[in-house]
Short mmCIF file of N, CA and C in Angstrom, two decimals:
data_model
loop_
_atom_site.label_atom_id
_atom_site.label_comp_id
_atom_site.label_asym_id
_atom_site.label_seq_id
_atom_site.Cartn_x
_atom_site.Cartn_y
_atom_site.Cartn_z
N MET A 1 -62.33 -39.81 -25.06
CA MET A 1 -63.33 -39.34 -25.99
C MET A 1 -64.20 -40.52 -26.44
N LYS A 2 -65.49 -40.30 -26.47
CA LYS A 2 -66.42 -41.36 -26.84
C LYS A 2 -66.46 -41.53 -28.35
N LYS A 3 -66.59 -42.78 -28.77
CA LYS A 3 -66.72 -43.06 -30.20
C LYS A 3 -68.16 -42.79 -30.62
N LEU A 4 -68.32 -42.14 -31.74
CA LEU A 4 -69.66 -41.84 -32.25
C LEU A 4 -69.93 -42.56 -33.57
N THR A 5 -69.42 -43.77 -33.69
CA THR A 5 -69.65 -44.52 -34.92
C THR A 5 -70.99 -45.24 -34.86
N PHE A 6 -71.45 -45.69 -36.01
CA PHE A 6 -72.67 -46.50 -36.08
C PHE A 6 -72.27 -47.86 -36.63
N SER A 7 -71.65 -48.65 -35.77
CA SER A 7 -71.11 -49.94 -36.20
C SER A 7 -72.20 -51.00 -36.30
N ARG A 8 -71.82 -52.15 -36.82
CA ARG A 8 -72.75 -53.25 -37.03
C ARG A 8 -73.40 -53.71 -35.72
N GLU A 9 -72.67 -53.66 -34.62
CA GLU A 9 -73.22 -54.12 -33.34
C GLU A 9 -74.33 -53.20 -32.82
N LEU A 10 -74.46 -52.00 -33.37
CA LEU A 10 -75.51 -51.07 -32.96
C LEU A 10 -76.76 -51.17 -33.82
N ARG A 11 -76.81 -52.15 -34.71
CA ARG A 11 -77.94 -52.29 -35.63
C ARG A 11 -78.77 -53.52 -35.31
N LEU A 12 -80.06 -53.42 -35.55
CA LEU A 12 -80.93 -54.60 -35.53
C LEU A 12 -80.91 -55.13 -36.95
N LEU A 13 -80.53 -56.38 -37.12
CA LEU A 13 -80.36 -56.93 -38.46
C LEU A 13 -81.34 -58.06 -38.79
N ALA A 14 -81.65 -58.89 -37.82
CA ALA A 14 -82.47 -60.07 -38.08
C ALA A 14 -83.95 -59.80 -37.80
N PRO A 15 -84.83 -60.43 -38.57
CA PRO A 15 -86.27 -60.25 -38.33
C PRO A 15 -86.70 -60.59 -36.91
N ILE A 16 -86.06 -61.56 -36.29
CA ILE A 16 -86.43 -61.93 -34.92
C ILE A 16 -86.12 -60.80 -33.94
N GLN A 17 -85.10 -60.01 -34.22
CA GLN A 17 -84.78 -58.86 -33.36
C GLN A 17 -85.87 -57.79 -33.47
N PHE A 18 -86.35 -57.56 -34.69
CA PHE A 18 -87.44 -56.60 -34.89
C PHE A 18 -88.71 -57.10 -34.22
N LYS A 19 -89.00 -58.38 -34.38
CA LYS A 19 -90.21 -58.97 -33.82
C LYS A 19 -90.25 -58.82 -32.31
N ALA A 20 -89.11 -58.99 -31.65
CA ALA A 20 -89.04 -58.85 -30.20
C ALA A 20 -89.44 -57.44 -29.77
N VAL A 21 -89.03 -56.44 -30.53
CA VAL A 21 -89.37 -55.05 -30.19
C VAL A 21 -90.86 -54.80 -30.41
N PHE A 22 -91.42 -55.34 -31.50
CA PHE A 22 -92.83 -55.12 -31.81
C PHE A 22 -93.77 -55.81 -30.81
N GLU A 23 -93.30 -56.83 -30.09
CA GLU A 23 -94.17 -57.57 -29.17
C GLU A 23 -94.57 -56.75 -27.95
N GLN A 24 -93.65 -56.09 -27.29
CA GLN A 24 -93.97 -55.30 -26.09
C GLN A 24 -93.18 -54.00 -26.10
N PRO A 25 -93.55 -53.07 -26.96
CA PRO A 25 -92.74 -51.85 -27.08
C PRO A 25 -93.15 -50.73 -26.13
N LEU A 26 -92.20 -49.88 -25.85
CA LEU A 26 -92.47 -48.55 -25.29
C LEU A 26 -92.51 -47.64 -26.51
N ARG A 27 -93.53 -46.79 -26.60
CA ARG A 27 -93.70 -45.97 -27.80
C ARG A 27 -93.45 -44.49 -27.52
N ALA A 28 -92.88 -43.86 -28.51
CA ALA A 28 -92.80 -42.40 -28.55
C ALA A 28 -93.10 -42.04 -30.00
N SER A 29 -94.10 -41.17 -30.22
CA SER A 29 -94.48 -40.94 -31.61
C SER A 29 -94.97 -39.52 -31.86
N THR A 30 -94.97 -39.20 -33.15
CA THR A 30 -95.57 -37.99 -33.69
C THR A 30 -96.47 -38.49 -34.82
N PRO A 31 -97.25 -37.62 -35.45
CA PRO A 31 -98.08 -38.09 -36.56
C PRO A 31 -97.26 -38.66 -37.74
N GLU A 32 -96.01 -38.25 -37.88
CA GLU A 32 -95.20 -38.68 -39.02
C GLU A 32 -94.28 -39.86 -38.73
N LEU A 33 -93.99 -40.13 -37.46
CA LEU A 33 -93.04 -41.19 -37.15
C LEU A 33 -93.25 -41.74 -35.75
N THR A 34 -92.79 -42.96 -35.56
CA THR A 34 -92.86 -43.62 -34.25
C THR A 34 -91.52 -44.27 -33.98
N ILE A 35 -91.08 -44.20 -32.73
CA ILE A 35 -89.91 -44.95 -32.31
C ILE A 35 -90.35 -45.90 -31.21
N LEU A 36 -90.22 -47.19 -31.47
CA LEU A 36 -90.55 -48.24 -30.51
C LEU A 36 -89.27 -48.66 -29.81
N ALA A 37 -89.38 -49.06 -28.56
CA ALA A 37 -88.19 -49.50 -27.82
C ALA A 37 -88.54 -50.67 -26.92
N ARG A 38 -87.55 -51.50 -26.71
CA ARG A 38 -87.66 -52.60 -25.75
C ARG A 38 -86.29 -52.81 -25.14
N HIS A 39 -86.26 -52.93 -23.82
CA HIS A 39 -85.00 -53.09 -23.09
C HIS A 39 -84.23 -54.32 -23.60
N ASN A 40 -82.91 -54.17 -23.71
CA ASN A 40 -82.05 -55.33 -24.00
C ASN A 40 -81.01 -55.45 -22.89
N ASN A 41 -80.35 -56.57 -22.83
CA ASN A 41 -79.35 -56.81 -21.77
C ASN A 41 -77.93 -56.66 -22.29
N LEU A 42 -77.74 -55.88 -23.33
CA LEU A 42 -76.44 -55.77 -23.98
C LEU A 42 -75.63 -54.55 -23.53
N ASP A 43 -76.22 -53.67 -22.75
CA ASP A 43 -75.57 -52.43 -22.30
C ASP A 43 -75.26 -51.46 -23.44
N ILE A 44 -75.89 -51.66 -24.58
CA ILE A 44 -75.77 -50.72 -25.70
C ILE A 44 -77.14 -50.56 -26.36
N PRO A 45 -77.42 -49.38 -26.88
CA PRO A 45 -78.65 -49.23 -27.66
C PRO A 45 -78.43 -49.75 -29.07
N ARG A 46 -79.47 -50.29 -29.68
CA ARG A 46 -79.39 -50.75 -31.07
C ARG A 46 -80.57 -50.15 -31.83
N LEU A 47 -80.39 -49.97 -33.14
CA LEU A 47 -81.40 -49.31 -33.96
C LEU A 47 -81.77 -50.16 -35.16
N GLY A 48 -83.07 -50.23 -35.43
CA GLY A 48 -83.60 -50.83 -36.65
C GLY A 48 -84.47 -49.81 -37.35
N LEU A 49 -84.47 -49.83 -38.68
CA LEU A 49 -85.20 -48.83 -39.46
C LEU A 49 -86.24 -49.50 -40.35
N THR A 50 -87.45 -48.95 -40.37
CA THR A 50 -88.47 -49.41 -41.31
C THR A 50 -89.08 -48.18 -41.97
N VAL A 51 -88.88 -48.07 -43.26
CA VAL A 51 -89.45 -46.98 -44.05
C VAL A 51 -90.09 -47.63 -45.27
N ALA A 52 -91.42 -47.71 -45.26
CA ALA A 52 -92.15 -48.44 -46.30
C ALA A 52 -92.31 -47.64 -47.58
N LYS A 53 -92.34 -48.35 -48.69
CA LYS A 53 -92.59 -47.72 -49.99
C LYS A 53 -93.98 -47.09 -50.02
N LYS A 54 -94.87 -47.61 -49.20
CA LYS A 54 -96.23 -47.08 -49.13
C LYS A 54 -96.22 -45.59 -48.77
N HIS A 55 -95.29 -45.18 -47.92
CA HIS A 55 -95.24 -43.79 -47.47
C HIS A 55 -94.27 -42.93 -48.28
N LEU A 56 -93.22 -43.53 -48.79
CA LEU A 56 -92.23 -42.80 -49.61
C LEU A 56 -91.93 -43.64 -50.84
N LYS A 57 -92.42 -43.22 -51.96
CA LYS A 57 -92.29 -44.01 -53.19
C LYS A 57 -90.86 -44.08 -53.72
N ARG A 58 -90.15 -42.97 -53.65
CA ARG A 58 -88.81 -42.92 -54.26
C ARG A 58 -87.74 -43.36 -53.28
N ALA A 59 -86.80 -44.15 -53.79
CA ALA A 59 -85.72 -44.68 -52.95
C ALA A 59 -84.89 -43.56 -52.33
N HIS A 60 -84.64 -42.49 -53.08
CA HIS A 60 -83.80 -41.43 -52.52
C HIS A 60 -84.50 -40.72 -51.35
N ASP A 61 -85.83 -40.70 -51.35
CA ASP A 61 -86.56 -40.13 -50.21
C ASP A 61 -86.45 -41.04 -48.99
N ARG A 62 -86.61 -42.35 -49.21
CA ARG A 62 -86.46 -43.31 -48.11
C ARG A 62 -85.04 -43.26 -47.55
N ASN A 63 -84.07 -43.18 -48.42
CA ASN A 63 -82.67 -43.13 -47.98
C ASN A 63 -82.36 -41.85 -47.19
N ARG A 64 -82.95 -40.74 -47.59
CA ARG A 64 -82.75 -39.47 -46.86
C ARG A 64 -83.27 -39.60 -45.43
N ILE A 65 -84.46 -40.16 -45.28
CA ILE A 65 -85.04 -40.33 -43.95
C ILE A 65 -84.16 -41.25 -43.11
N LYS A 66 -83.74 -42.38 -43.67
CA LYS A 66 -82.91 -43.32 -42.93
C LYS A 66 -81.56 -42.71 -42.55
N ARG A 67 -80.99 -41.91 -43.44
CA ARG A 67 -79.71 -41.27 -43.16
C ARG A 67 -79.84 -40.30 -41.97
N ILE A 68 -80.91 -39.54 -41.94
CA ILE A 68 -81.12 -38.58 -40.85
C ILE A 68 -81.35 -39.32 -39.53
N VAL A 69 -82.13 -40.39 -39.56
CA VAL A 69 -82.40 -41.16 -38.33
C VAL A 69 -81.11 -41.78 -37.82
N ARG A 70 -80.32 -42.37 -38.71
CA ARG A 70 -79.03 -42.96 -38.30
C ARG A 70 -78.12 -41.91 -37.68
N GLU A 71 -78.05 -40.74 -38.28
CA GLU A 71 -77.19 -39.67 -37.77
C GLU A 71 -77.66 -39.21 -36.39
N SER A 72 -78.95 -39.04 -36.23
CA SER A 72 -79.50 -38.64 -34.94
C SER A 72 -79.19 -39.68 -33.87
N PHE A 73 -79.39 -40.95 -34.20
CA PHE A 73 -79.09 -42.04 -33.27
C PHE A 73 -77.60 -42.07 -32.93
N ARG A 74 -76.76 -41.92 -33.94
CA ARG A 74 -75.31 -41.96 -33.74
C ARG A 74 -74.86 -40.90 -32.74
N LEU A 75 -75.43 -39.70 -32.85
CA LEU A 75 -75.04 -38.61 -31.96
C LEU A 75 -75.61 -38.78 -30.55
N LYS A 76 -76.72 -39.48 -30.40
CA LYS A 76 -77.38 -39.66 -29.10
C LYS A 76 -77.05 -40.99 -28.42
N GLN A 77 -76.32 -41.88 -29.08
CA GLN A 77 -76.17 -43.25 -28.60
C GLN A 77 -75.65 -43.37 -27.18
N HIS A 78 -74.81 -42.45 -26.72
CA HIS A 78 -74.24 -42.57 -25.38
C HIS A 78 -75.20 -42.06 -24.30
N GLU A 79 -76.25 -41.37 -24.69
CA GLU A 79 -77.27 -40.91 -23.74
C GLU A 79 -78.44 -41.88 -23.65
N LEU A 80 -78.63 -42.69 -24.68
CA LEU A 80 -79.79 -43.58 -24.75
C LEU A 80 -79.64 -44.77 -23.82
N PRO A 81 -80.77 -45.29 -23.33
CA PRO A 81 -80.72 -46.48 -22.49
C PRO A 81 -80.37 -47.71 -23.32
N SER A 82 -79.97 -48.79 -22.66
CA SER A 82 -79.67 -50.02 -23.39
C SER A 82 -81.00 -50.65 -23.79
N ALA A 83 -81.37 -50.42 -25.03
CA ALA A 83 -82.64 -50.90 -25.57
C ALA A 83 -82.50 -51.11 -27.06
N ASP A 84 -83.42 -51.88 -27.60
CA ASP A 84 -83.52 -52.03 -29.04
C ASP A 84 -84.59 -51.05 -29.51
N PHE A 85 -84.24 -50.18 -30.45
CA PHE A 85 -85.15 -49.17 -30.97
C PHE A 85 -85.50 -49.52 -32.41
N VAL A 86 -86.77 -49.35 -32.76
CA VAL A 86 -87.20 -49.51 -34.15
C VAL A 86 -87.89 -48.22 -34.56
N PHE A 87 -87.36 -47.60 -35.61
CA PHE A 87 -87.94 -46.39 -36.18
C PHE A 87 -88.95 -46.81 -37.24
N VAL A 88 -90.18 -46.29 -37.15
CA VAL A 88 -91.24 -46.61 -38.11
C VAL A 88 -91.72 -45.30 -38.73
N ALA A 89 -91.58 -45.18 -40.05
CA ALA A 89 -92.04 -43.99 -40.76
C ALA A 89 -93.53 -44.12 -41.05
N LYS A 90 -94.25 -42.99 -40.96
CA LYS A 90 -95.68 -42.97 -41.27
C LYS A 90 -95.92 -41.98 -42.41
N GLY A 91 -97.16 -41.89 -42.84
CA GLY A 91 -97.51 -40.98 -43.92
C GLY A 91 -97.19 -39.54 -43.57
N GLY A 92 -96.75 -38.78 -44.55
CA GLY A 92 -96.44 -37.38 -44.35
C GLY A 92 -95.00 -37.11 -43.97
N ILE A 93 -94.22 -38.15 -43.73
CA ILE A 93 -92.83 -37.94 -43.31
C ILE A 93 -92.00 -37.33 -44.44
N GLY A 94 -92.35 -37.60 -45.67
CA GLY A 94 -91.60 -37.07 -46.80
C GLY A 94 -91.71 -35.57 -46.95
N LYS A 95 -92.74 -34.98 -46.35
CA LYS A 95 -92.94 -33.53 -46.46
C LYS A 95 -92.08 -32.74 -45.46
N LEU A 96 -91.50 -33.44 -44.50
CA LEU A 96 -90.68 -32.76 -43.49
C LEU A 96 -89.30 -32.43 -44.04
N ASP A 97 -88.80 -31.25 -43.70
CA ASP A 97 -87.42 -30.95 -44.09
C ASP A 97 -86.47 -31.58 -43.06
N ASN A 98 -85.20 -31.60 -43.39
CA ASN A 98 -84.21 -32.28 -42.55
C ASN A 98 -84.15 -31.73 -41.14
N ALA A 99 -84.16 -30.42 -41.00
CA ALA A 99 -84.06 -29.80 -39.67
C ALA A 99 -85.27 -30.14 -38.80
N THR A 100 -86.46 -30.13 -39.39
CA THR A 100 -87.67 -30.46 -38.64
C THR A 100 -87.65 -31.90 -38.19
N LEU A 101 -87.25 -32.79 -39.09
CA LEU A 101 -87.17 -34.21 -38.76
C LEU A 101 -86.15 -34.44 -37.64
N PHE A 102 -85.01 -33.79 -37.74
CA PHE A 102 -83.97 -33.94 -36.71
C PHE A 102 -84.48 -33.46 -35.35
N ALA A 103 -85.20 -32.34 -35.34
CA ALA A 103 -85.76 -31.81 -34.09
C ALA A 103 -86.79 -32.77 -33.50
N MET A 104 -87.63 -33.36 -34.34
CA MET A 104 -88.61 -34.35 -33.87
C MET A 104 -87.91 -35.55 -33.24
N LEU A 105 -86.87 -36.01 -33.90
CA LEU A 105 -86.13 -37.16 -33.38
C LEU A 105 -85.51 -36.84 -32.03
N GLU A 106 -84.97 -35.64 -31.87
CA GLU A 106 -84.39 -35.23 -30.59
C GLU A 106 -85.43 -35.34 -29.47
N LYS A 107 -86.65 -34.87 -29.74
CA LYS A 107 -87.71 -34.94 -28.74
C LYS A 107 -88.08 -36.38 -28.41
N LEU A 108 -88.15 -37.23 -29.44
CA LEU A 108 -88.52 -38.63 -29.20
C LEU A 108 -87.43 -39.38 -28.46
N TRP A 109 -86.16 -39.10 -28.76
CA TRP A 109 -85.07 -39.73 -28.01
C TRP A 109 -85.14 -39.30 -26.55
N ALA A 110 -85.41 -38.01 -26.31
CA ALA A 110 -85.52 -37.51 -24.93
C ALA A 110 -86.66 -38.21 -24.20
N ARG A 111 -87.75 -38.44 -24.89
CA ARG A 111 -88.89 -39.15 -24.28
C ARG A 111 -88.48 -40.57 -23.90
N HIS A 112 -87.76 -41.26 -24.77
CA HIS A 112 -87.32 -42.62 -24.44
C HIS A 112 -86.33 -42.63 -23.27
N ILE A 113 -85.51 -41.61 -23.18
CA ILE A 113 -84.59 -41.52 -22.03
C ILE A 113 -85.39 -41.37 -20.74
N ARG A 114 -86.43 -40.52 -20.77
CA ARG A 114 -87.29 -40.36 -19.59
C ARG A 114 -88.04 -41.65 -19.27
N LEU A 115 -88.58 -42.33 -20.29
CA LEU A 115 -89.31 -43.58 -20.07
C LEU A 115 -88.41 -44.64 -19.44
N ALA A 116 -87.16 -44.68 -19.84
CA ALA A 116 -86.24 -45.68 -19.31
C ALA A 116 -85.92 -45.43 -17.83
N LYS A 117 -85.97 -44.18 -17.42
CA LYS A 117 -85.67 -43.85 -16.02
C LYS A 117 -86.84 -44.13 -15.09
N LYS A 118 -88.06 -44.21 -15.65
CA LYS A 118 -89.24 -44.52 -14.83
C LYS A 118 -89.20 -45.97 -14.40
N PRO A 119 -89.58 -46.26 -13.16
CA PRO A 119 -89.65 -47.67 -12.75
C PRO A 119 -90.81 -48.36 -13.46
N GLN A 120 -90.57 -49.56 -13.94
CA GLN A 120 -91.60 -50.32 -14.64
C GLN A 120 -92.52 -51.01 -13.64
N ALA A 121 -93.82 -50.96 -13.90
CA ALA A 121 -94.79 -51.57 -12.98
C ALA A 121 -94.88 -53.06 -13.15
#
């Protein structure tokens, strides 16, 4: 049985790790959110979260979004390619309910899985 934990090794923690993803990302986005990805050589996917106060003023709203993204990533981690992913929240994300946000994330993860299977030029 596969472990579905979200351990420390699955997180992007240092600013340099985020910067590497922002330099040459593969993008999958909707008007409310973007998931950037960049291949890593670790054989595991890792996740970093950015939810700015500019888009969600209250901490409990930012925490709700991050909790849903972490849960979605945790459940998909064994299907995802070995890459560093950065979730970026945009304006309007606070208006989405949990089910809608989860469905959007499912579509974006599927897009990243397809992008990883394409040969890079």
